[in-house]
Amino acid sequence: MSVSGRIEKALEAAFTRVGTSDSPPRLAAGMRHAVFPGGARIRPRLTLAVAAACGEDEPALVDFAGAAIELMHCASLVHDDLPCFDDADLRRGRPSVHKCFDERTAVLAGDALIVLAFQILALGSTQPQRLGALVTILARAVGGPAGIVAGQAWECEDAPDVGLYHRQKTGALFAGASMIGAAACGAQHDAWRQLGETLGEAYQAADDIGDAESSVEALGKPVGRDLAFGRPSIVAQFGLAGALQRFDRLVEEAIASIPSCPGVNDLQTLIITESRRLLPKQHWQRAA
Amino acid sequence: MSVSGRIEKALEAAFTRVGTSDSPPRLAAGMRHAVFPGGARIRPRLTLAVAAACGEDEPALVDFAGAAIELMHCASLVHDDLPCFDDADLRRGRPSVHKCFDERTAVLAGDALIVLAFQILALGSTQPQRLGALVTILARAVGGPAGIVAGQAWECEDAPDVGLYHRQKTGALFAGASMIGAAACGAQHDAWRQLGETLGEAYQAADDIGDAESSVEALGKPVGRDLAFGRPSIVAQFGLAGALQRFDRLVEEAIASIPSCPGVNDLQTLIITESRRLLPKQHWQRAA
């Protein structure tokens, strides 16, 4: 099965195996709306790529680990889009959850997706001795001290720490996606943090570039919002050319950081190919 | 150490062991505001009572399991108090999190508390083979299909299922509190569901009675809100006398449901004593 196929199947299985028979219908629909159809699924793709490089022995567990990361990403989008944050009407070219349903359903759907992410780690755990690492990695990637929730919370501070803001808002879940791929294989996972963090920075750079120059139609979400909200952006900091240079350097650093593993060559190739697709189309030629 | 002491210590340890050094200050403060000082801590008290009855062999794990249940309860209060739900200015006699900080911090503090609850299960897990059950019980008690998030979400439906609303909004976390106490001891946990669910119903009955007749000063939160919001309430359904009768019957049922265990007698006595304290003071004599 293709990587995309594995990820979609695991996300579907998360819903069907946990069940929805007693669920309030709006909540169940709001949760699915947040997850399907998805975006590029770039974080779980990283999880599966790292697991493949580590020589995965439990593909079902890897798939649920990737799905858990994606569910957390979807939950964060639902809450980030709320009226009290971005007040975004559009997400992935469709109405955001609070626009399609209501604000209360959006708050609860986000909550329930966070819970579901942890639940499927336990559900997929054919290797009980790996579960502790999986839960810990996921929690650190998302939680209050230094995960994506903390990253978003810097937007509530009068004097945000810009470095921590970027590392936490984007880097933390990429680091988690990378590390959980190794942990799902029983491999030492700390060595994989750097790859995820660096790819997270590259992704953020690409996102800032996209936000600064793309159109609503191409992104499927409102653009120019970083500048409108006075958020730290590397385009504002270094200009467009500087941001593109920085993106290239980060991809090189990511590749150099890959720990010794059976599938190192394939993973290097994959990162080059996939990173190119992060940029707006007009820059693909240059990145190639 | 007293039961209260164990619970407060475990909740403190949840924050200190996970760490807050890189956390945005408002988020960290908002999370602590939601948890300290606490209310009656009735759910973790149930967890510790069940564990004691099962003959606990890993008290530290039991304490973290109880703390995880309480963190989920606190998270649910923060989100239930939001302007889009109860719009409650007061909680436990103090400003609610969104009043004391802001709405965005309240959304994120709730999210981060949910994550922290799962994180400390892994942190406290000296018995890796028990972690899967702990995570699963906690997720079911809280999640979208039938946990407290689902219970709250019935308030978004035009035609709520009143039975499911009560079982999920209150009963689910009490069931989880009871079952996780057994699971933290490695005991069979399904047999403990009935006790938690029935105590949850009794608690809900007591809460409805309190909501109908208490004062703001005694409750530390706005009163009369169930009726104002048209929420299902057993006082509205059966009248005050009927609600009190129902409360007594539920406590009897709870006691009768206790599975065979080393500490059954002590647990029976404890439930009689504690259940009395759920009612407004003017009813204590009658319940005695």
Short mmCIF file of N, CA and C in Angstrom, two decimals, chain A residues 18-19 22-27 79 84-85 103-105 107-108 111-112 114-115 118-119 122 131-132 135-136 139-140 142-145 149-150 152-157 164 168, chain B residues 18-19 22-27 79 84-85 103-105 107-108 111-112 114-115 118-119 122 131-132 135-136 139-140 142-145 149-150 152-157 164 168:
data_model
loop_
_atom_site.label_atom_id
_atom_site.label_comp_id
_atom_site.label_asym_id
_atom_site.label_seq_id
_atom_site.Cartn_x
_atom_site.Cartn_y
_atom_site.Cartn_z
N VAL A 18 -12.44 3.07 17.45
CA VAL A 18 -12.85 3.66 18.73
C VAL A 18 -14.38 3.75 18.80
N GLY A 19 -15.04 3.87 17.64
CA GLY A 19 -16.50 3.83 17.60
C GLY A 19 -17.13 5.19 17.80
N ASP A 22 -22.47 6.04 20.24
CA ASP A 22 -23.15 6.83 21.27
C ASP A 22 -22.77 8.31 21.21
N SER A 23 -22.06 8.72 20.17
CA SER A 23 -21.55 10.08 20.10
C SER A 23 -22.64 11.06 19.64
N PRO A 24 -22.65 12.27 20.21
CA PRO A 24 -23.54 13.30 19.66
C PRO A 24 -23.18 13.51 18.19
N PRO A 25 -24.17 13.51 17.29
CA PRO A 25 -23.88 13.54 15.85
C PRO A 25 -23.04 14.74 15.39
N ARG A 26 -23.32 15.94 15.92
CA ARG A 26 -22.55 17.11 15.48
C ARG A 26 -21.08 16.97 15.85
N LEU A 27 -20.82 16.47 17.04
CA LEU A 27 -19.42 16.30 17.47
C LEU A 27 -18.70 15.32 16.55
N HIS A 79 -8.62 24.53 16.69
CA HIS A 79 -8.57 25.52 17.77
C HIS A 79 -7.91 26.83 17.30
N CYS A 84 -11.54 33.42 18.71
CA CYS A 84 -10.65 34.11 19.65
C CYS A 84 -9.19 34.09 19.18
N PHE A 85 -8.86 33.24 18.21
CA PHE A 85 -7.51 33.25 17.64
C PHE A 85 -7.56 33.86 16.23
N GLU A 103 -19.10 27.27 17.22
CA GLU A 103 -17.90 27.45 18.01
C GLU A 103 -17.77 26.37 19.09
N ARG A 104 -18.88 26.03 19.73
CA ARG A 104 -18.83 25.02 20.80
C ARG A 104 -18.40 23.67 20.25
N THR A 105 -18.97 23.30 19.11
CA THR A 105 -18.58 22.02 18.50
C THR A 105 -17.09 22.04 18.14
N VAL A 107 -14.62 23.73 19.67
CA VAL A 107 -13.82 23.55 20.90
C VAL A 107 -13.79 22.07 21.27
N LEU A 108 -14.95 21.44 21.28
CA LEU A 108 -15.04 20.04 21.72
C LEU A 108 -14.43 19.06 20.72
N ASP A 111 -10.77 19.09 21.35
CA ASP A 111 -10.49 18.32 22.57
C ASP A 111 -10.54 16.81 22.28
N ALA A 112 -11.60 16.40 21.60
CA ALA A 112 -11.80 14.97 21.36
C ALA A 112 -10.73 14.40 20.43
N ILE A 114 -7.60 15.40 20.36
CA ILE A 114 -6.40 15.23 21.21
C ILE A 114 -6.50 13.90 21.96
N VAL A 115 -7.66 13.64 22.52
CA VAL A 115 -7.86 12.39 23.27
C VAL A 115 -7.71 11.18 22.35
N PHE A 118 -4.10 10.00 21.61
CA PHE A 118 -3.48 9.14 22.63
C PHE A 118 -4.13 7.75 22.64
N GLN A 119 -5.45 7.74 22.45
CA GLN A 119 -6.18 6.48 22.52
C GLN A 119 -5.68 5.49 21.47
N ALA A 122 -2.49 3.51 22.27
CA ALA A 122 -2.72 2.34 23.11
C ALA A 122 -3.38 1.22 22.31
N LEU A 131 4.94 1.63 24.43
CA LEU A 131 3.86 2.61 24.59
C LEU A 131 4.28 3.83 25.40
N GLY A 132 5.07 3.63 26.46
CA GLY A 132 5.50 4.75 27.29
C GLY A 132 6.22 5.80 26.48
N VAL A 135 3.66 7.67 24.07
CA VAL A 135 2.81 8.63 24.77
C VAL A 135 3.64 9.85 25.17
N THR A 136 4.85 9.63 25.67
CA THR A 136 5.69 10.73 26.13
C THR A 136 6.09 11.64 24.96
N ALA A 139 3.02 13.64 23.86
CA ALA A 139 2.66 14.66 24.85
C ALA A 139 3.63 15.84 24.81
N ARG A 140 4.92 15.54 24.69
CA ARG A 140 5.90 16.64 24.64
C ARG A 140 5.75 17.48 23.38
N VAL A 142 3.06 18.25 21.95
CA VAL A 142 1.81 19.00 21.93
C VAL A 142 1.62 19.87 23.18
N GLY A 143 2.09 19.41 24.32
CA GLY A 143 1.69 19.97 25.62
C GLY A 143 2.17 21.38 25.92
N GLY A 144 1.83 21.80 27.15
CA GLY A 144 2.04 23.16 27.58
C GLY A 144 3.48 23.61 27.73
N PRO A 145 4.36 22.75 28.23
CA PRO A 145 5.71 23.27 28.45
C PRO A 145 6.42 23.70 27.16
N VAL A 149 0.87 23.55 21.66
CA VAL A 149 -0.03 24.38 22.47
C VAL A 149 0.74 25.55 23.06
N ALA A 150 1.95 25.28 23.55
CA ALA A 150 2.80 26.36 24.06
C ALA A 150 3.13 27.34 22.94
N GLN A 152 1.42 28.10 20.28
CA GLN A 152 0.25 28.96 20.01
C GLN A 152 0.07 29.98 21.14
N ALA A 153 0.39 29.55 22.37
CA ALA A 153 0.17 30.43 23.53
C ALA A 153 1.12 31.63 23.55
N TRP A 154 2.24 31.55 22.81
CA TRP A 154 3.10 32.74 22.73
C TRP A 154 2.35 33.91 22.09
N GLU A 155 1.31 33.59 21.28
CA GLU A 155 0.52 34.66 20.66
C GLU A 155 -0.32 35.42 21.69
N CYS A 156 -0.43 34.86 22.92
CA CYS A 156 -1.16 35.56 23.99
C CYS A 156 -0.23 36.44 24.82
N GLU A 157 1.07 36.38 24.57
CA GLU A 157 2.02 37.13 25.39
C GLU A 157 2.31 38.49 24.76
N LEU A 164 11.49 30.56 20.69
CA LEU A 164 10.65 29.50 21.28
C LEU A 164 9.34 29.40 20.51
N GLN A 168 8.34 25.86 19.03
CA GLN A 168 7.22 25.16 19.65
C GLN A 168 6.02 25.07 18.72
N VAL B 18 7.03 17.45 34.70
CA VAL B 18 6.95 17.71 33.26
C VAL B 18 7.70 19.00 32.93
N GLY B 19 7.72 19.92 33.88
CA GLY B 19 8.52 21.14 33.69
C GLY B 19 7.77 22.26 33.00
N ASP B 22 10.30 26.40 29.58
CA ASP B 22 10.16 27.04 28.27
C ASP B 22 8.73 27.45 27.97
N SER B 23 7.85 27.35 28.95
CA SER B 23 6.44 27.60 28.71
C SER B 23 6.12 29.09 28.69
N PRO B 24 5.22 29.53 27.80
CA PRO B 24 4.74 30.91 27.88
C PRO B 24 4.13 31.13 29.27
N PRO B 25 4.51 32.21 29.96
CA PRO B 25 4.09 32.38 31.36
C PRO B 25 2.58 32.39 31.59
N ARG B 26 1.82 33.03 30.68
CA ARG B 26 0.36 33.08 30.88
C ARG B 26 -0.24 31.68 30.81
N LEU B 27 0.23 30.88 29.88
CA LEU B 27 -0.30 29.52 29.75
C LEU B 27 -0.02 28.71 31.01
N HIS B 79 -13.00 24.61 29.85
CA HIS B 79 -13.68 24.74 28.56
C HIS B 79 -15.19 24.93 28.73
N CYS B 84 -18.54 30.69 24.93
CA CYS B 84 -19.44 30.00 23.99
C CYS B 84 -20.26 28.91 24.68
N PHE B 85 -19.87 28.50 25.89
CA PHE B 85 -20.69 27.54 26.66
C PHE B 85 -21.40 28.27 27.79
N GLU B 103 -9.64 34.51 26.88
CA GLU B 103 -10.30 33.36 26.28
C GLU B 103 -9.29 32.43 25.60
N ARG B 104 -8.31 33.02 24.91
CA ARG B 104 -7.33 32.20 24.20
C ARG B 104 -6.52 31.35 25.17
N THR B 105 -6.10 31.96 26.27
CA THR B 105 -5.34 31.21 27.27
C THR B 105 -6.19 30.09 27.85
N VAL B 107 -8.66 28.40 26.31
CA VAL B 107 -8.74 27.30 25.34
C VAL B 107 -7.47 26.45 25.41
N LEU B 108 -6.32 27.13 25.40
CA LEU B 108 -5.04 26.42 25.37
C LEU B 108 -4.72 25.73 26.69
N ASP B 111 -6.55 22.51 26.68
CA ASP B 111 -5.86 21.57 25.80
C ASP B 111 -4.64 20.97 26.49
N ALA B 112 -3.84 21.84 27.08
CA ALA B 112 -2.58 21.40 27.69
C ALA B 112 -2.83 20.51 28.90
N ILE B 114 -5.33 18.41 29.19
CA ILE B 114 -5.69 17.09 28.63
C ILE B 114 -4.41 16.32 28.29
N VAL B 115 -3.48 17.01 27.65
CA VAL B 115 -2.22 16.37 27.27
C VAL B 115 -1.43 15.94 28.51
N PHE B 118 -2.47 12.57 30.13
CA PHE B 118 -1.92 11.36 29.51
C PHE B 118 -0.42 11.24 29.79
N GLN B 119 0.25 12.38 29.78
CA GLN B 119 1.70 12.38 29.95
C GLN B 119 2.10 11.79 31.31
N ALA B 122 2.17 7.97 31.63
CA ALA B 122 3.41 7.37 31.13
C ALA B 122 4.57 7.63 32.10
N LEU B 131 0.15 0.27 31.34
CA LEU B 131 -0.07 1.59 30.73
C LEU B 131 -1.18 1.59 29.68
N GLY B 132 -1.25 0.53 28.88
CA GLY B 132 -2.27 0.47 27.84
C GLY B 132 -3.67 0.60 28.42
N VAL B 135 -4.25 4.29 29.74
CA VAL B 135 -4.50 5.25 28.66
C VAL B 135 -5.89 5.03 28.06
N THR B 136 -6.25 3.78 27.87
CA THR B 136 -7.55 3.47 27.25
C THR B 136 -8.70 3.89 28.15
N ALA B 139 -8.92 7.72 28.11
CA ALA B 139 -9.42 8.21 26.82
C ALA B 139 -10.93 7.97 26.69
N ARG B 140 -11.39 6.80 27.10
CA ARG B 140 -12.83 6.51 26.99
C ARG B 140 -13.64 7.40 27.91
N VAL B 142 -13.09 10.40 28.62
CA VAL B 142 -13.06 11.81 28.21
C VAL B 142 -13.48 12.02 26.76
N GLY B 143 -13.17 11.10 25.88
CA GLY B 143 -13.22 11.32 24.43
C GLY B 143 -14.59 11.50 23.82
N GLY B 144 -14.56 11.65 22.48
CA GLY B 144 -15.74 11.99 21.71
C GLY B 144 -16.84 10.95 21.68
N PRO B 145 -16.50 9.67 21.61
CA PRO B 145 -17.61 8.73 21.46
C PRO B 145 -18.56 8.71 22.66
N VAL B 149 -16.39 14.83 27.01
CA VAL B 149 -16.47 15.74 25.86
C VAL B 149 -17.76 15.48 25.08
N ALA B 150 -18.09 14.21 24.91
CA ALA B 150 -19.36 13.86 24.25
C ALA B 150 -20.53 14.37 25.08
N GLN B 152 -20.70 16.93 27.09
CA GLN B 152 -20.83 18.38 26.90
C GLN B 152 -21.40 18.68 25.51
N ALA B 153 -21.02 17.86 24.54
CA ALA B 153 -21.44 18.13 23.15
C ALA B 153 -22.94 17.90 22.95
N TRP B 154 -23.59 17.15 23.83
CA TRP B 154 -25.06 17.02 23.71
C TRP B 154 -25.73 18.37 23.86
N GLU B 155 -25.05 19.31 24.54
CA GLU B 155 -25.62 20.65 24.69
C GLU B 155 -25.64 21.42 23.37
N CYS B 156 -24.93 20.91 22.36
CA CYS B 156 -24.94 21.53 21.03
C CYS B 156 -26.04 20.94 20.14
N GLU B 157 -26.71 19.89 20.61
CA GLU B 157 -27.71 19.21 19.78
C GLU B 157 -29.10 19.79 20.02
N LEU B 164 -28.01 9.58 27.62
CA LEU B 164 -26.59 9.62 27.24
C LEU B 164 -25.92 10.89 27.79
N GLN B 168 -22.69 10.45 30.03
CA GLN B 168 -21.41 10.88 29.47
C GLN B 168 -20.85 12.10 30.18
#
